[in-house]
XYZ file of C-alpha atoms in Angstrom:
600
model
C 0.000 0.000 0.000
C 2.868 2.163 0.543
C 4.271 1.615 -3.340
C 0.739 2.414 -4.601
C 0.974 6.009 -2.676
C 4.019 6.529 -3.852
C 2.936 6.205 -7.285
C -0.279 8.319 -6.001
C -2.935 5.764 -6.726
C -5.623 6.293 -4.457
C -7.775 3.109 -3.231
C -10.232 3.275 -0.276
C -10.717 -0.746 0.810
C -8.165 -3.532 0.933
C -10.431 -6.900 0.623
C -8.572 -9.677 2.474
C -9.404 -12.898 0.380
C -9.999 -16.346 2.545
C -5.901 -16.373 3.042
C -5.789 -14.365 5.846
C -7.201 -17.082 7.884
C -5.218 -20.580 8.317
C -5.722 -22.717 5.066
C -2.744 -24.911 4.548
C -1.955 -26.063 7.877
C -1.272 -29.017 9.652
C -4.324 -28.259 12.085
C -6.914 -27.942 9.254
C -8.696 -31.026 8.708
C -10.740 -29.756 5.846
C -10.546 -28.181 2.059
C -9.596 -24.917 4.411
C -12.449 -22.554 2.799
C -13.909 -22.112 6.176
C -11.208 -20.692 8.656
C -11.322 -17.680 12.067
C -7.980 -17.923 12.658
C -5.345 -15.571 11.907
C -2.325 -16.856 9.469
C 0.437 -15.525 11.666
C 2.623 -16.311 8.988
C 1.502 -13.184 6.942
C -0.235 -11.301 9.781
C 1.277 -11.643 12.941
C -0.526 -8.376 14.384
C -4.041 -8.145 12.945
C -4.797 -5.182 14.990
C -1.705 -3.152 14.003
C -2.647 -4.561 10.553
C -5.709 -2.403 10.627
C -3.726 0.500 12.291
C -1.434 1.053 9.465
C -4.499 1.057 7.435
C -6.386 3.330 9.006
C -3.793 5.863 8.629
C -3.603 5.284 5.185
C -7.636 5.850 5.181
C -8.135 2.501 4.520
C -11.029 0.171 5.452
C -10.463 -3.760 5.307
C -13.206 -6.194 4.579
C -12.645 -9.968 5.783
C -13.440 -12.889 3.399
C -16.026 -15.646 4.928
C -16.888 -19.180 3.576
C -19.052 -20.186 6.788
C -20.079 -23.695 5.395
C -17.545 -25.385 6.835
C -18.437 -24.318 10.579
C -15.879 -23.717 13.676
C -13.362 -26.629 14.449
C -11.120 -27.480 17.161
C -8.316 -25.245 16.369
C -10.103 -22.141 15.946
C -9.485 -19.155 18.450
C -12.913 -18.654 19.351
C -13.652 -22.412 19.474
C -13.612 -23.117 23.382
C -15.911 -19.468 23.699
C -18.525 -20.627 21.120
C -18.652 -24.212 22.687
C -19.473 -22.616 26.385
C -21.727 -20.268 24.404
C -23.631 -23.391 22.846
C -23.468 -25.551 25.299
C -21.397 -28.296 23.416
C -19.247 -30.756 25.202
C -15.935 -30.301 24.057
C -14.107 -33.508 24.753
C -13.914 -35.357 21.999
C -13.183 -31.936 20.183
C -15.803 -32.096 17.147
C -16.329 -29.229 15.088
C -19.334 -26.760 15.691
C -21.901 -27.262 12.901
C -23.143 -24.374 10.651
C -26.655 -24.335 11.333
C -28.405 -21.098 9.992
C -31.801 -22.272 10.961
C -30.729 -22.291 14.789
C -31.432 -18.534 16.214
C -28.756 -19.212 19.039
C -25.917 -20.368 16.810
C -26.600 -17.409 14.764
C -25.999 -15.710 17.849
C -22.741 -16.508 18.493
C -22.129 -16.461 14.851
C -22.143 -12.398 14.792
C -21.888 -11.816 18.874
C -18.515 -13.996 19.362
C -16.864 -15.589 15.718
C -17.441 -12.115 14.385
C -17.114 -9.317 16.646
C -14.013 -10.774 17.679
C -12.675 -10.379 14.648
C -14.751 -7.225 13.842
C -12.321 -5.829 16.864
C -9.312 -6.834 15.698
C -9.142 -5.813 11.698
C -12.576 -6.272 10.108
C -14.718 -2.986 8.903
C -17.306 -5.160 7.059
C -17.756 -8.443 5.286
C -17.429 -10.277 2.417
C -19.993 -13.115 2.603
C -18.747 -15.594 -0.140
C -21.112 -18.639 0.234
C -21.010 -20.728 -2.353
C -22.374 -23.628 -0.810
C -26.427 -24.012 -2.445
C -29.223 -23.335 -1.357
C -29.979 -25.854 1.033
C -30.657 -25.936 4.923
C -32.849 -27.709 7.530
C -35.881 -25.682 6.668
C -36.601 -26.705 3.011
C -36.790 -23.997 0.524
C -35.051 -21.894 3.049
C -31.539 -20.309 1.263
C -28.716 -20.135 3.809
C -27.757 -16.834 2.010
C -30.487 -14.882 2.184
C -30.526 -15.412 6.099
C -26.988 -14.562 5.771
C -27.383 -11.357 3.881
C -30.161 -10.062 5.715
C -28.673 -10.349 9.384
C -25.067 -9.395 8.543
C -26.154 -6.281 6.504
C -28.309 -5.673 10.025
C -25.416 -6.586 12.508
C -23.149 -4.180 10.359
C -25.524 -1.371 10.864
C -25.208 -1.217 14.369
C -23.835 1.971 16.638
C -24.704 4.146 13.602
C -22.493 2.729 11.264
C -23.595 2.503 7.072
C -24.602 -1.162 6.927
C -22.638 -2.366 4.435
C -21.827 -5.736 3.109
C -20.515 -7.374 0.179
C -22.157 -11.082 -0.987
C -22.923 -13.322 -3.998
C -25.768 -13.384 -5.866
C -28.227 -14.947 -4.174
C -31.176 -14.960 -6.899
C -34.209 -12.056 -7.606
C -35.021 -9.599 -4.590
C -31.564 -10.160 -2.963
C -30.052 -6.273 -4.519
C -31.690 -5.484 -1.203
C -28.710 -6.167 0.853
C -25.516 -6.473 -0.773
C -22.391 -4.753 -2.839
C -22.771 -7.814 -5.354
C -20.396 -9.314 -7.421
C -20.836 -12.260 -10.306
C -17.815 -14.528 -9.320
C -15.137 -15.473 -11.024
C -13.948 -14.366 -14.266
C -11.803 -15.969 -16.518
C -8.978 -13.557 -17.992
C -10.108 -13.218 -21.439
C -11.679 -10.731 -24.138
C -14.984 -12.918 -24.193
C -15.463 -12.482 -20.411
C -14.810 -8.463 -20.641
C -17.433 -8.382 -23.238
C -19.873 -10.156 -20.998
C -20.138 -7.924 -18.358
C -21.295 -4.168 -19.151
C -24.487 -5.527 -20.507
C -24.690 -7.881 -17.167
C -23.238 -5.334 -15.050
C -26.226 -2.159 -16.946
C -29.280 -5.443 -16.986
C -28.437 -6.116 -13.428
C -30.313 -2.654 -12.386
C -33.481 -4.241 -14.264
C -34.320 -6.148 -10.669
C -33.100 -3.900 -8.642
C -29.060 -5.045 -8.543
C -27.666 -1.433 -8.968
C -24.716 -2.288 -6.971
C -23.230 -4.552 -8.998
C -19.518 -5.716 -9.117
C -17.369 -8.161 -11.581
C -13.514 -9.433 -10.947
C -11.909 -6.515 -12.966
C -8.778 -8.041 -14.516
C -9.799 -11.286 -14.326
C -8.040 -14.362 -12.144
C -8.182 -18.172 -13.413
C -7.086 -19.148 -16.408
C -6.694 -17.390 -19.565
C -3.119 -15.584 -20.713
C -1.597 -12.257 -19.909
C -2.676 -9.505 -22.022
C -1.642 -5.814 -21.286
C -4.082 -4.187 -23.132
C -7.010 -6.576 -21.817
C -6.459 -5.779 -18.189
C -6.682 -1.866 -19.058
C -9.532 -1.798 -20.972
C -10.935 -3.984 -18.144
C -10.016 -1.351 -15.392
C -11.503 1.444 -17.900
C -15.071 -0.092 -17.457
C -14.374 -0.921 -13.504
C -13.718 2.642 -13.604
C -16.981 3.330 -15.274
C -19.011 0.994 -12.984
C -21.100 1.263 -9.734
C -18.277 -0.735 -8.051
C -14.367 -1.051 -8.861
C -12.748 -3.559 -7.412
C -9.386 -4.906 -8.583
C -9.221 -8.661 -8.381
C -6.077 -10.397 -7.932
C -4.971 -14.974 -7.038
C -2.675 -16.180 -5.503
C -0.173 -16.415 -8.571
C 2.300 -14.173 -8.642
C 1.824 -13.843 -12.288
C -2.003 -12.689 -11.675
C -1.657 -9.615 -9.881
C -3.119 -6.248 -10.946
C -0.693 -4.062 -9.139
C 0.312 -1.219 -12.448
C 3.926 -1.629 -12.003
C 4.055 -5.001 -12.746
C 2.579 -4.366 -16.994
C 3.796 -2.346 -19.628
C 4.676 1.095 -19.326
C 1.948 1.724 -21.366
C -0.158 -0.266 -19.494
C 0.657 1.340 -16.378
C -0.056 4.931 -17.114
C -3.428 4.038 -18.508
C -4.137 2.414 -15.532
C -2.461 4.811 -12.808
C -4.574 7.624 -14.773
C -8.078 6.071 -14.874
C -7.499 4.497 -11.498
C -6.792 8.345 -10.196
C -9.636 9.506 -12.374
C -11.753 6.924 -10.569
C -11.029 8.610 -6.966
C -11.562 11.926 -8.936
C -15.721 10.554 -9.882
C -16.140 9.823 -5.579
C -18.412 13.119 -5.695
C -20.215 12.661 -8.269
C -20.992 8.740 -7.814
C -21.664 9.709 -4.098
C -24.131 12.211 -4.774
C -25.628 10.671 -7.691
C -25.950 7.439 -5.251
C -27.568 9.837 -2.608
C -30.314 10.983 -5.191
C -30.854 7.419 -6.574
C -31.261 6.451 -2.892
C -34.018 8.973 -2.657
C -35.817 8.660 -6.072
C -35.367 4.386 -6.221
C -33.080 4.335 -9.143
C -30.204 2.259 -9.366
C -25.930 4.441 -10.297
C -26.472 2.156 -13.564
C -29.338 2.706 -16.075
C -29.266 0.574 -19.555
C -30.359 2.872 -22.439
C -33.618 2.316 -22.811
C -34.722 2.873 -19.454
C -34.543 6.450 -20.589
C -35.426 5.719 -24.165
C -38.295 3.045 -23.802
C -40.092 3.471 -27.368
C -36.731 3.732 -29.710
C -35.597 0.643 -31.099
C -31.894 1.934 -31.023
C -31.608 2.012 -27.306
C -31.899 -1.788 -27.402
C -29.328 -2.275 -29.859
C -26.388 -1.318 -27.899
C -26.907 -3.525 -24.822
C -23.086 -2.789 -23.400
C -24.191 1.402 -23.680
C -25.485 2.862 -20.417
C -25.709 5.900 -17.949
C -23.772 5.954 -14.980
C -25.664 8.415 -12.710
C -28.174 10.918 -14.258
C -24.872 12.188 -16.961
C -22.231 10.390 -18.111
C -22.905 8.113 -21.393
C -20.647 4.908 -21.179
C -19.471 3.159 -24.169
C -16.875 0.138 -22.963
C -14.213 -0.770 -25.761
C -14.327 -4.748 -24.993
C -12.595 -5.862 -27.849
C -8.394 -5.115 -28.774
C -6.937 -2.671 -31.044
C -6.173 -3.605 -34.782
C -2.507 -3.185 -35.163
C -2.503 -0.726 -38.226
C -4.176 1.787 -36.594
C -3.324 1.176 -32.933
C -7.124 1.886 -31.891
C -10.144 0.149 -30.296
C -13.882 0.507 -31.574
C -17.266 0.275 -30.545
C -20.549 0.640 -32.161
C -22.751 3.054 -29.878
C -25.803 5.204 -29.936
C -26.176 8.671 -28.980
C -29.780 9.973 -28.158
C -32.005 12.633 -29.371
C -30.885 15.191 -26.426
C -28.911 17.981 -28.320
C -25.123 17.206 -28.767
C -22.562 15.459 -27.038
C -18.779 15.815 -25.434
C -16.449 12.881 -24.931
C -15.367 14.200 -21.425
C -11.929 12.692 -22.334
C -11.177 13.420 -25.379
C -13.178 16.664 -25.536
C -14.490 16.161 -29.087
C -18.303 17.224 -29.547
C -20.500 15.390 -31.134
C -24.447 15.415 -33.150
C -27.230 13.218 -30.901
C -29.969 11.184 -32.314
C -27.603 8.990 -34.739
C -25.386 5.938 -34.257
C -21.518 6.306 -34.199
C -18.182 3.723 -34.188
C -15.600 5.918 -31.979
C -12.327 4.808 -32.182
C -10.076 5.184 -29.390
C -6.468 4.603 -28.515
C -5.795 3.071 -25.419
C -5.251 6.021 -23.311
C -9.279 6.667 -24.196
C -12.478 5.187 -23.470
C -15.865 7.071 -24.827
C -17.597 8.654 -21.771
C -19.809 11.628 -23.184
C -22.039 13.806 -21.759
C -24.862 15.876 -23.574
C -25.469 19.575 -23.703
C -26.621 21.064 -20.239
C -24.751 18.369 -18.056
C -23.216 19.136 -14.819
C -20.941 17.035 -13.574
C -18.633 17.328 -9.975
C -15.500 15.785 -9.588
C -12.980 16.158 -6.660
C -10.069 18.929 -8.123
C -7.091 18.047 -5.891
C -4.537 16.030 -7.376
C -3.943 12.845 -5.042
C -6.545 12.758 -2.739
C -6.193 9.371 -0.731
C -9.274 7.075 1.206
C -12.862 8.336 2.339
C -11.974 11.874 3.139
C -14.571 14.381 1.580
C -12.555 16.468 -1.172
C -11.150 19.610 -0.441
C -11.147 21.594 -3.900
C -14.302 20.264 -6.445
C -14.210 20.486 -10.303
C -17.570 21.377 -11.653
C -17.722 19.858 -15.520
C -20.237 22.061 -17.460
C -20.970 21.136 -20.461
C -23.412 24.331 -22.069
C -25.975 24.234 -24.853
C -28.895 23.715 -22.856
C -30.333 24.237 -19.025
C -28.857 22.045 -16.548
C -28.872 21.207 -12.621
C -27.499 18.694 -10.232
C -26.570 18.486 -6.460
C -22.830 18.132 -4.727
C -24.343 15.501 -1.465
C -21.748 15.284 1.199
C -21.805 13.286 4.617
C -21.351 15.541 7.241
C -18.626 13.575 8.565
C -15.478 13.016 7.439
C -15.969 9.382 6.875
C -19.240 8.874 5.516
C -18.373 4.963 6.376
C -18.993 5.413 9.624
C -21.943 7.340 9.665
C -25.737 6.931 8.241
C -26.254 10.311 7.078
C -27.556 9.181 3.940
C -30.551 8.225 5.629
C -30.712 12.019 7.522
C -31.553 15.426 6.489
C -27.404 15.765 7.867
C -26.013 15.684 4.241
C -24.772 19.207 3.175
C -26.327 19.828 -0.004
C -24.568 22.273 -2.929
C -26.854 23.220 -5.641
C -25.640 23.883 -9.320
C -27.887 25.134 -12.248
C -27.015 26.563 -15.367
C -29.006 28.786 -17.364
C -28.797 29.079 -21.774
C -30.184 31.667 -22.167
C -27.731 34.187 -19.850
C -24.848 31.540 -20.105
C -25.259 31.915 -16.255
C -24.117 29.003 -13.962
C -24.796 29.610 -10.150
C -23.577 27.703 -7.307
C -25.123 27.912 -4.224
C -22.911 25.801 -1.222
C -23.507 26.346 2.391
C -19.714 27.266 3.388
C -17.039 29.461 1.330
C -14.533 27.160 -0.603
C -12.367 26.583 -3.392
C -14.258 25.585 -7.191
C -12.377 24.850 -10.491
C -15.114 25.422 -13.219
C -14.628 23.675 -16.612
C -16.574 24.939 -19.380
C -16.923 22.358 -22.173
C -17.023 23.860 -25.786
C -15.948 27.297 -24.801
C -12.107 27.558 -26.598
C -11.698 31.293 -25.678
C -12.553 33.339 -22.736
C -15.531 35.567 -23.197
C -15.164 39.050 -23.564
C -17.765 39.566 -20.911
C -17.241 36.839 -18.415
C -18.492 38.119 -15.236
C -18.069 36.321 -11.787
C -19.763 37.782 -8.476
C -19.530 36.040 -4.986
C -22.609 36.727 -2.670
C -23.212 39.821 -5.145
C -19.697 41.234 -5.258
C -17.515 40.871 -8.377
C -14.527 38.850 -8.124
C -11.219 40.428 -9.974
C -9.420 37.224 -12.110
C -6.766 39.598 -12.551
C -5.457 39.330 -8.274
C -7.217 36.483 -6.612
C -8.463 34.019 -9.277
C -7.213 32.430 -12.542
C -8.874 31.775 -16.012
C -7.961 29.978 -18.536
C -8.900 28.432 -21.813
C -7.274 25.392 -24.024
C -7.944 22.472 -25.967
C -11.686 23.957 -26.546
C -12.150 24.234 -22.694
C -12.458 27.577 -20.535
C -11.444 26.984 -16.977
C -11.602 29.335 -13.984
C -10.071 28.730 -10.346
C -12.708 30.548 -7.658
C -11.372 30.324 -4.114
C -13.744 32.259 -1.375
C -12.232 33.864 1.284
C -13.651 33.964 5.243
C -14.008 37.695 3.954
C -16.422 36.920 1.001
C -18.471 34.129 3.147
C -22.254 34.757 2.718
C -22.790 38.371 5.199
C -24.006 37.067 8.917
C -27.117 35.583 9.122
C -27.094 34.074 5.332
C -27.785 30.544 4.948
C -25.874 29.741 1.461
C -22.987 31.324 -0.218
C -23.696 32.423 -3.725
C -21.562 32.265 -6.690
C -22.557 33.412 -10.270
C -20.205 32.978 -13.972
C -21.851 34.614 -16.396
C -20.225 33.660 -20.360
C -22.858 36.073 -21.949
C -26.162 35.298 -24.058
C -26.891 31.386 -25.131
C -23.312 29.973 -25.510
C -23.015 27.173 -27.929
C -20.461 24.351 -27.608
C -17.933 25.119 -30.513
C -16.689 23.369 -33.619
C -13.250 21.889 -33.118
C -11.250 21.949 -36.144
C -10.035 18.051 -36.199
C -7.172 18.982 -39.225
C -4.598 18.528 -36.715
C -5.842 15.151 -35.177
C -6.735 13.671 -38.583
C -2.965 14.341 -39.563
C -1.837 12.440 -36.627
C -3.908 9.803 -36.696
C -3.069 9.001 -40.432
C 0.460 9.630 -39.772
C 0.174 6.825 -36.746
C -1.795 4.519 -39.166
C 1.288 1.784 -39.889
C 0.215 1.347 -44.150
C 1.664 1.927 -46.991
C 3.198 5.699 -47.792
C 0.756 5.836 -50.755
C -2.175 4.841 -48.741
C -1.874 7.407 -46.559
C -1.469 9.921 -49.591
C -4.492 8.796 -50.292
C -6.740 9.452 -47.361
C -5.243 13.327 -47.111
C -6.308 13.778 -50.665
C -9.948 12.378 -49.458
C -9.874 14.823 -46.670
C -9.015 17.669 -48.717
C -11.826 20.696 -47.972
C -13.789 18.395 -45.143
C -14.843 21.072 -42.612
C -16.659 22.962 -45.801
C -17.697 19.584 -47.249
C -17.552 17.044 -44.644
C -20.275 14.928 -46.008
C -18.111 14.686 -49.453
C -15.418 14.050 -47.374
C -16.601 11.269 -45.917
C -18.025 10.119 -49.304
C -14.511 10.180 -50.162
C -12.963 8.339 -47.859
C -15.499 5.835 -48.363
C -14.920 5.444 -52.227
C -11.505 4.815 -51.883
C -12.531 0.690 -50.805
C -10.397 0.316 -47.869
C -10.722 -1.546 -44.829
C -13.360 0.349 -42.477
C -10.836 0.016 -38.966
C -8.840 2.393 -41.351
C -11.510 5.305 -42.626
C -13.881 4.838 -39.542
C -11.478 6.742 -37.183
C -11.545 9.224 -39.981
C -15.027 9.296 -40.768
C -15.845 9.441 -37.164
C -14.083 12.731 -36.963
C -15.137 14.484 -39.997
C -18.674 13.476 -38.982
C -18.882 14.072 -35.130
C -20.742 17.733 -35.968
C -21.912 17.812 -39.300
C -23.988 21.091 -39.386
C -23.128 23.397 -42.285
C -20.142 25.937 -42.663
C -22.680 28.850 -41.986
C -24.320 27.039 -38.729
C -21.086 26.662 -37.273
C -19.989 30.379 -38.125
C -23.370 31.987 -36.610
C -23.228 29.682 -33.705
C -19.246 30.483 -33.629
C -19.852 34.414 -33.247
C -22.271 33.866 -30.410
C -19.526 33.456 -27.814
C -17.615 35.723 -28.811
């Protein structure tokens, strides 16, 4: 843990898998799933363990298989056998019995708190056992579910557990995950249209084996398109074996491999606001983080045609790559649908886009299509290595303009929101954001003074009459504040001072930008990236000839452009990247120069 601070990669849970109990010993007389015993061997101090953790702001969850019951050798063996009022002499092993209210008992009161106290902050309840107990019909896991998520709310905690699948209705407990995944393309592919159909009974928190972790080969690229949808996903949650050739730390792959996944990993910790408060408001309105297309587009036939394609909280568009890059153009694609809600930005890659059409985007690995349409608001934390559960001390506000927007930065009033319910209380401090077309006004209103970076999307030069006011007085960008604006993005820093808190008595501190009238999200001039992307593409000299001659006039002409490109007969991984371009905003040359002058 100290190597991934060091290369600032931020993680908030270590999950202990079933080694940290006694597996291969001499003293275990059984297949060793089922173990309460500490494996001094790799953790001699359990409760300095979760010590060094906590001061990294970590939290560690405990793996259980509880089939197997509590044997002779356990620690809490001789206390459960008073407790139960079994004979010890002949030292047999303490059954699992679900069905019996006073084993359960001692299940949570003694086998667990003990190690609850020593280095557990919640559960992972991996029974893979059936369905079957004394009580027919009755499923061991439910039982287990239900009181472990209610044990784990106790003293005020958030109840919080994570659990197989244990059939229809049981997304009432859990963090679920689907169990093991085999490390191949075919298994990536699988899961974004499990992980998006899993909210269609209520299994919003939903979680795969990201990476991968029997069988299969080593592939580089696989594990970081892999992490790119964990990323993307209610839960991420590296999965690593027991071979040392299986493990998902970055260091160990490609450099290549490793910055992709140090950046999305960081970008991950970056979304905690935004999934937090878009959990918050799902919480209220019963709506799962994960939403498959047509949820939101129930009577068009395209939103059921891209089954992998979904919306993570109210405004991000996901696209997952799940299939490898061809080797002459060094890029990924994926077939995806963009809906009839005004235009679109690829928040990575910054390129906008027409709605209400299909689209391939092409994408090296470094990128992964997450877009968000016109009037989206979207918070992110700002600082640049922000480590564990903290709340974040500087938040980004994503804006992308075009049309009205609003959303909500929810934050636990404590510190740790994991050890507090304040999602359930009228506790949470609550920042409201709209934005406004028609003045090109956004307005923040956040109960304490702080510190905003404010990207506006589509914007490539400051306005002329950008305005900024804090509780009505204008703020000078000249002394105390910075703007900004590059790679079609216009970015301010706004830091309020004790001085320009909201005047005594005022509940909310108010801050206005004003860009001026009805800003429109601008055409990007893609003559530079179309270069580099043919000069990347490893063909022939000739070839390449070819597709600049094709290009030749496309922001005038892009539809004969593309019509070009399509004429000359070559393989489509090699014009699509190309055609995706020159097509992303096909309005005319005088639509884009009226809509140009507007924010001006």
């Amino acid at each position: 843990m100290d190597r991934f601070e060091h290369e600032k990669i931020p993680f908030s849970v270590a999950v202990l898998d079933m080694d940290w109990h006694l597996v291969r010993d001499h003293r275990v007389p059984h297949a060793g799933w089922t173990g309460y015993t500490w494996d001094e061997r790799l953790f001699p101090e359990p409760e300095r363990f979760r010590r060094e953790m906590r001061q990294r702001r970590l939290r560690v969850t405990l793996n259980d298989h509880p089939h197997g019951g509590v044997h002779a050798f356990e620690s809490a063996y001789e206390e459960m056998a008073k407790f139960l009022g079994v004979d010890t002499a002949d030292k047999n092993a303490i059954l699992f019995d679900p069905t019996n209210p006073k084993f359960m008992e001692a299940y949570f009161g003694i086998l667990h708190r003990r190690l609850e106290d020593q280095a557990c902050d919640f559960w992972w309840v991996d029974w893979q056992q059936g369905p079957h107990s004394k009580i027919p019909g009755f499923d061991p896991l439910w039982l287990l579910n239900h009181f472990q998520y209610l044990d784990s709310g106790r003293e005020g905690h958030t109840p919080l557990i994570f659990s197989r699948y244990g059939g229809p209705g049981s997304h009432r407990y859990p963090i679920g995950f689907s169990g093991d995944t085999v490390v191949s393309w075919a298994s990536l592919a699988f899961q974004p249209e499990f992980t998006a159909t899993a909210s269609n009974i209520g299994y919003g928190w939903w979680s795969h084996d990201i990476g991968g972790h029997i069988r299969g080969v080593r592939d580089d690229e696989l594990l970081a398109r892999w992490t790119q949808l964990g990323v993307f996903s209610p839960i991420m949650r590296l999965h690593s074996t027991s071979s040392r050739w299986m493990s998902k730390e970055p260091w160990l792959y490609s450099e290549e491999t490793r910055n992709v996944m140090t950046w999305y990993l960081n970008y991950r910790h970056r979304l905690v606001p935004y999934l937090y408060s878009q959990s918050v408001l799902g919480h209220r309105n019963d709506e799962p983080l994960i939403q498959p297309m047509y949820w939101s587009y129930p009577y068009t036939n395209q939103a059921y045609e891209v089954p992998n394609q979904y919306y993570l909280g109210r405004d991000l568009l996901v696209a997952p790559i799940v299939q490898p890059r061809d080797k002459r153009t060094g890029l990924a694609s994926v077939q995806a649908w963009l809906p009839p809600c005004g235009r679109f930005v690829d928040i990575i890659t910054n390129t906008v886009y027409d709605g209400d059409r299909g689209v391939t985007f092409y994408r090296s690995l470094k990128e992964y299509p997450v877009l968000a349409a016109e009037g989206s608001i979207i918070i992110t934390d700002g600082s640049v290595s922000q480590h564990g559960t903290a709340n974040a001390t500087v938040h980004e506000i994503l804006v992308v303009v075009g049309r009205d927007g609003a959303t909500s930065l929810i934050e636990s009033p404590a510190d740790d929101s994991f050890v507090s319910n304040a999602f359930q209380s009228e506790d949470l401090s609550e920042t409201k954001i709209t934005y406004t077309q028609g003045d090109g006004k956004l307005t923040i209103l956040s109960p304490k003074p702080r510190k905003w970076i404010v990207r506006f999307f589509g914007i490539p030069s400051i306005p002329s009459g950008l305005k900024i006011t804090a509780n009505g007085t204008n703020i000078d960008l000249s002394t105390t504040n910075s703007v900004s604006a590059r790679n079609n993005i216009t970015a301010l820093e706004i830091s309020l001072s004790d001085d320009e808190a909201a005047p005594s008595g005022g509940t909310e501190n108010i801050t206005t930008i004003e860009l001026g009238s009805k800003p429109q999200l601008a055409v990007i001039d893609h003559t530079e990236r179309l270069e580099e992307l043919i000069r990347g593409f490893q063909i022939e000299f000739t070839l390449k000839d070819k597709l600049w001659a094709a290009l030749e006039g496309w922001k005038e002409r892009p539809l004969t452009a593309i019509s070009s490109l399509l004429a000359l007969g070559i393989d489509t991984e090699i014009v699509g990247p190309l055609v995706e371009l020159v097509s992303a905003d096909c309005r005319t040359a005088e639509e884009r120069r009226s809509e140009a002058i507007v924010v001006r």
